[in-house]
Amino acid sequence: MESSSQTEFSHAESDRTRGTSHDVVRGTIDDATRGTSHDVATLKISETFQSCQGEGKLTGTDSFFIRTSGCNLRCHFCDTPYASWNPTGDQLPIDQLVAMAVETGLQHVVLTGGEPMLPIQITSLCELLRDAGMHVTIETAGTIDRELVCDLASISPKLENSTPDSQQHPRWSELHQQRRMPIEVMRSVIDRSIDHQIKFVVTSLDDFAEINSVVRQLDVDADAVWIMPEGVTIEAMDAAASWLKPYCDDTGYRYCDRMQIRWFGNRRGT
């Protein structure tokens, strides 16, 4: 998309948005922010867009995505480097973001990144979105805890396979390794959330020794665990599915496709 300060629509605008009154939307936001400092807070936003959720238990759900810019990790296979390795974006007021979400007429908002839990202002954004009656999913690596409640915490713990090369990126390799797996923080995020899912990005069957250990430490049910192949092409995902799906069937874990790639290809705004 050309500018992160404008909403990119990946689908035809929902019928539910027709006839929406801007005055009604503004009234919703004004009521939610009156007497607070929310309306002057801003977040650095990489992009916003309307699309279908392509991963996890809400796959196929029309959603408004707000992608924050900045991350405390550096996964070597990151598919959104413009929000992590080379973070770009604009500072947008929180009340503007809430208004944009409400104006879509959709019920679901996804806060993603980068790492959306990195800025403390995410707490206010989440609160105001839920006050406006929206279902909020937060897609996070689970390395940072905030005093907030979301409807779905979609936690993607970063396995050893995510660590950047120590020769090419010595500083980030060390920092990433130190930060990537704080089990107690993940437990706290799970406890605060109304619902949760745990998504792992897998590159080989060798990853499952670490996955099984993390699942035991988090004490989550197998059907809350989603296994997703690393890859940004349909061919790569299909190749991985041939050995990942049988393993998921045997363990009770859930196979997680990346439907946004099948629907739209690997591109921004989807």
Coordinates of C-alpha atoms in Angstrom, one line a residue:
M1 CA 0.0 0.0 0.0
E2 CA 1.2 3.5 -0.7
S3 CA 0.5 5.1 2.7
S4 CA 0.1 3.5 6.1
S5 CA -2.2 6.3 7.1
Q6 CA -5.0 5.2 4.8
T7 CA -7.0 2.0 4.9
E8 CA -6.3 -0.5 2.1
F9 CA -9.4 -2.6 1.2
S10 CA -8.4 -6.1 0.1
H11 CA -12.1 -7.0 -0.6
A12 CA -15.2 -5.2 -1.7
E13 CA -16.4 -3.1 1.1
S14 CA -18.8 -4.9 3.4
D15 CA -22.5 -4.3 2.9
R16 CA -22.6 -3.5 6.6
T17 CA -20.7 -0.3 6.1
R18 CA -23.3 1.2 3.7
G19 CA -25.2 4.0 5.3
T20 CA -22.9 4.2 8.3
S21 CA -23.1 7.7 9.7
H22 CA -19.8 9.5 10.4
D23 CA -21.5 11.3 13.2
V24 CA -22.5 8.0 14.8
V25 CA -19.0 6.8 14.5
R26 CA -17.5 9.9 16.0
G27 CA -20.1 9.7 18.8
T28 CA -18.9 6.2 19.6
I29 CA -15.3 7.3 19.8
D30 CA -16.0 10.5 21.7
D31 CA -18.0 8.6 24.3
A32 CA -15.2 6.1 24.7
T33 CA -12.5 8.7 25.0
R34 CA -14.2 11.5 27.0
G35 CA -12.3 12.3 30.2
T36 CA -9.3 10.3 29.2
S37 CA -6.0 10.9 27.5
H38 CA -6.7 8.2 24.8
D39 CA -7.5 10.8 22.2
V40 CA -4.0 12.4 22.2
A41 CA -2.1 9.1 22.2
T42 CA -0.5 7.8 19.0
L43 CA 1.0 4.6 17.7
K44 CA 3.5 4.1 14.9
I45 CA 1.5 2.1 12.3
S46 CA 3.0 0.3 9.4
E47 CA -0.3 -0.4 7.6
T48 CA -4.0 -0.9 8.1
F49 CA -6.2 -3.0 5.8
Q50 CA -9.4 -5.0 5.5
S51 CA -9.1 -8.6 4.6
C52 CA -10.0 -12.2 5.7
Q53 CA -8.1 -13.8 8.6
G54 CA -6.0 -16.5 7.0
E55 CA -4.6 -18.3 10.0
G56 CA -5.9 -20.2 13.1
K57 CA -9.3 -20.7 14.6
L58 CA -10.8 -17.5 13.0
T59 CA -9.7 -18.4 9.4
G60 CA -12.2 -16.9 6.9
T61 CA -13.4 -14.1 9.3
D62 CA -13.6 -10.7 7.7
S63 CA -11.4 -8.5 9.8
F64 CA -9.8 -5.0 10.0
F65 CA -6.0 -5.4 10.5
I66 CA -3.9 -2.8 12.3
R67 CA -0.2 -3.5 11.9
T68 CA 2.1 -1.7 14.4
S69 CA 5.7 -0.9 13.4
G70 CA 8.6 -2.2 15.5
C71 CA 9.6 -5.5 17.0
N72 CA 11.9 -6.6 19.8
L73 CA 12.8 -9.8 17.9
R74 CA 14.4 -10.4 14.5
C75 CA 13.2 -13.7 13.0
H76 CA 15.3 -14.6 10.0
F77 CA 12.3 -15.7 8.1
C78 CA 10.1 -12.7 9.0
D79 CA 7.5 -12.1 6.3
T80 CA 6.9 -8.5 7.4
P81 CA 10.4 -6.9 7.5
Y82 CA 8.9 -3.5 7.0
A83 CA 7.5 -3.8 10.5
S84 CA 10.5 -5.4 12.1
W85 CA 13.9 -5.5 10.5
N86 CA 13.3 -2.1 8.7
P87 CA 10.3 -0.7 10.5
T88 CA 8.4 2.1 8.7
G89 CA 5.1 3.8 9.3
D90 CA 3.3 6.9 10.5
Q91 CA 2.3 8.0 13.9
L92 CA -1.5 7.8 14.0
P93 CA -3.9 8.9 16.8
I94 CA -5.5 6.0 18.7
D95 CA -9.0 7.6 18.3
Q96 CA -8.4 7.7 14.5
L97 CA -7.5 4.0 14.4
V98 CA -10.7 3.2 16.4
A99 CA -12.8 5.3 14.0
M100 CA -11.3 3.5 11.0
A101 CA -12.1 0.2 12.5
V102 CA -15.7 1.1 13.4
E103 CA -16.3 2.6 10.0
T104 CA -15.6 -0.7 8.3
G105 CA -18.8 -2.2 9.8
L106 CA -16.8 -5.3 10.7
Q107 CA -16.9 -6.9 14.1
H108 CA -13.3 -8.3 14.2
V109 CA -10.1 -6.3 14.6
V110 CA -6.6 -7.9 14.5
L111 CA -3.7 -6.1 16.1
T112 CA -0.6 -7.4 14.6
G113 CA 3.0 -6.4 13.8
G114 CA 5.9 -6.3 14.2
E115 CA 5.1 -6.8 17.8
P116 CA 1.9 -5.1 18.8
M117 CA 2.6 -5.5 22.5
L118 CA 5.8 -3.4 22.3
P119 CA 4.2 0.1 22.5
I120 CA 2.4 0.7 25.8
Q121 CA -0.3 2.6 24.0
I122 CA -1.6 -0.7 22.7
T123 CA -3.4 -1.1 26.0
S124 CA -5.6 2.0 25.3
L125 CA -6.2 0.9 21.7
C126 CA -7.4 -2.5 22.7
E127 CA -9.6 -1.1 25.5
L128 CA -11.3 1.4 23.1
L129 CA -11.9 -1.1 20.4
R130 CA -13.5 -3.5 22.8
D131 CA -15.6 -0.6 24.3
A132 CA -16.8 0.0 20.7
G133 CA -18.1 -3.5 20.7
M134 CA -15.4 -5.1 18.6
H135 CA -13.7 -8.5 18.9
V136 CA -10.0 -8.0 19.3
T137 CA -7.3 -10.5 18.3
I138 CA -3.7 -9.7 19.3
E139 CA -1.1 -11.5 17.2
T140 CA 2.0 -11.6 19.4
A141 CA 5.2 -13.5 20.0
G142 CA 4.3 -13.6 23.7
T143 CA 7.5 -11.9 24.9
I144 CA 5.8 -8.8 26.4
D145 CA 3.0 -8.6 28.9
R146 CA 0.6 -5.6 29.2
E147 CA -2.3 -4.9 31.5
L148 CA -4.9 -5.5 28.9
V149 CA -7.7 -8.0 28.0
C150 CA -8.2 -9.2 24.5
D151 CA -10.8 -11.6 23.0
L152 CA -8.2 -13.8 21.4
A153 CA -4.5 -14.0 22.2
S154 CA -2.8 -15.5 19.2
I155 CA 0.6 -16.3 20.5
S156 CA 3.4 -17.4 18.2
P157 CA 6.4 -18.5 20.4
K158 CA 9.6 -18.2 18.5
L159 CA 11.5 -21.5 18.2
E160 CA 15.2 -21.9 17.8
N161 CA 14.7 -22.1 14.1
S162 CA 13.8 -18.4 14.0
T163 CA 17.1 -17.1 15.3
P164 CA 19.1 -14.9 12.8
D165 CA 22.5 -16.0 11.7
S166 CA 25.1 -15.1 14.3
Q167 CA 27.7 -14.3 11.7
Q168 CA 25.6 -11.9 9.7
H169 CA 23.7 -10.4 12.6
P170 CA 25.7 -11.1 15.8
R171 CA 23.9 -8.5 18.0
W172 CA 20.4 -9.4 16.9
S173 CA 21.2 -13.1 17.1
E174 CA 22.1 -12.7 20.8
L175 CA 19.2 -10.4 21.7
H176 CA 16.7 -12.6 19.8
Q177 CA 17.9 -15.7 21.6
Q178 CA 17.7 -14.0 25.0
R179 CA 14.1 -12.6 24.4
R180 CA 12.3 -15.3 22.3
M181 CA 10.9 -17.7 24.9
P182 CA 9.8 -16.2 28.3
I183 CA 7.4 -18.9 29.4
E184 CA 6.0 -17.0 32.4
V185 CA 5.2 -14.0 30.2
M186 CA 3.3 -16.2 27.8
R187 CA 1.4 -17.8 30.7
S188 CA 0.4 -14.3 31.9
V189 CA -0.8 -13.3 28.4
I190 CA -2.9 -16.5 28.2
D191 CA -4.4 -15.9 31.7
R192 CA -5.5 -12.4 30.9
S193 CA -7.1 -13.3 27.6
I194 CA -10.7 -14.5 27.0
D195 CA -9.4 -17.1 24.5
H196 CA -6.1 -18.2 23.2
Q197 CA -4.3 -20.1 20.5
I198 CA -0.6 -21.0 20.2
K199 CA 0.9 -21.0 16.7
F200 CA 4.3 -22.4 15.9
V201 CA 6.2 -21.9 12.7
V202 CA 7.9 -25.2 11.7
T203 CA 10.8 -25.8 9.4
S204 CA 11.4 -29.5 10.1
L205 CA 10.2 -32.4 12.3
D206 CA 13.2 -31.6 14.5
D207 CA 11.3 -28.6 15.8
F208 CA 8.8 -30.7 17.6
A209 CA 11.1 -31.5 20.5
E210 CA 11.1 -27.8 21.4
I211 CA 7.4 -27.5 20.6
N212 CA 6.4 -30.3 22.9
S213 CA 8.5 -28.9 25.7
V214 CA 6.9 -25.4 25.3
V215 CA 3.4 -26.9 25.2
R216 CA 4.0 -28.8 28.4
Q217 CA 5.4 -25.7 30.2
L218 CA 2.5 -23.6 29.0
D219 CA 0.0 -26.3 30.1
V220 CA -2.3 -25.8 27.1
D221 CA -4.5 -28.3 25.4
A222 CA -3.3 -29.9 22.2
D223 CA -6.3 -28.5 20.3
A224 CA -5.2 -25.0 21.2
V225 CA -1.9 -25.6 19.4
W226 CA -1.6 -24.7 15.7
I227 CA 1.3 -25.9 13.6
M228 CA 2.2 -23.7 10.6
P229 CA 4.8 -24.4 7.9
E230 CA 7.4 -21.8 7.2
G231 CA 7.1 -20.5 3.7
V232 CA 5.6 -17.7 1.5
T233 CA 4.6 -19.7 -1.6
I234 CA 1.8 -22.3 -2.2
E235 CA 4.4 -24.7 -3.4
A236 CA 6.4 -24.5 -0.2
M237 CA 3.3 -24.9 2.0
D238 CA 2.1 -27.9 0.0
A239 CA 5.5 -29.6 0.3
A240 CA 5.5 -29.1 4.1
A241 CA 1.9 -30.2 4.5
S242 CA 2.8 -33.6 3.2
W243 CA 4.8 -34.4 6.4
L244 CA 3.3 -31.9 8.8
K245 CA -0.4 -32.9 8.5
P246 CA 0.3 -36.6 9.4
Y247 CA 2.3 -35.5 12.5
C248 CA -0.5 -33.2 13.6
D249 CA -3.0 -36.0 13.2
D250 CA -0.9 -38.2 15.4
T251 CA -0.3 -35.6 18.2
G252 CA -3.7 -33.9 18.3
Y253 CA -2.1 -30.6 17.2
R254 CA -4.0 -28.6 14.6
Y255 CA -2.5 -28.0 11.2
C256 CA -2.5 -24.3 10.3
D257 CA -2.5 -23.3 6.7
R258 CA -1.7 -19.7 5.6
M259 CA -4.8 -19.1 3.5
Q260 CA -4.0 -15.4 2.8
I261 CA -1.1 -16.7 0.6
R262 CA -3.5 -19.0 -1.3
W263 CA -6.1 -16.3 -1.7
F264 CA -3.9 -13.3 -2.5
G265 CA -0.3 -14.3 -2.8
N266 CA 2.5 -13.1 -0.6
R267 CA 1.8 -9.3 -0.6
R268 CA 1.1 -6.5 1.7
G269 CA -2.4 -5.6 2.7
T270 CA -3.7 -9.2 3.0

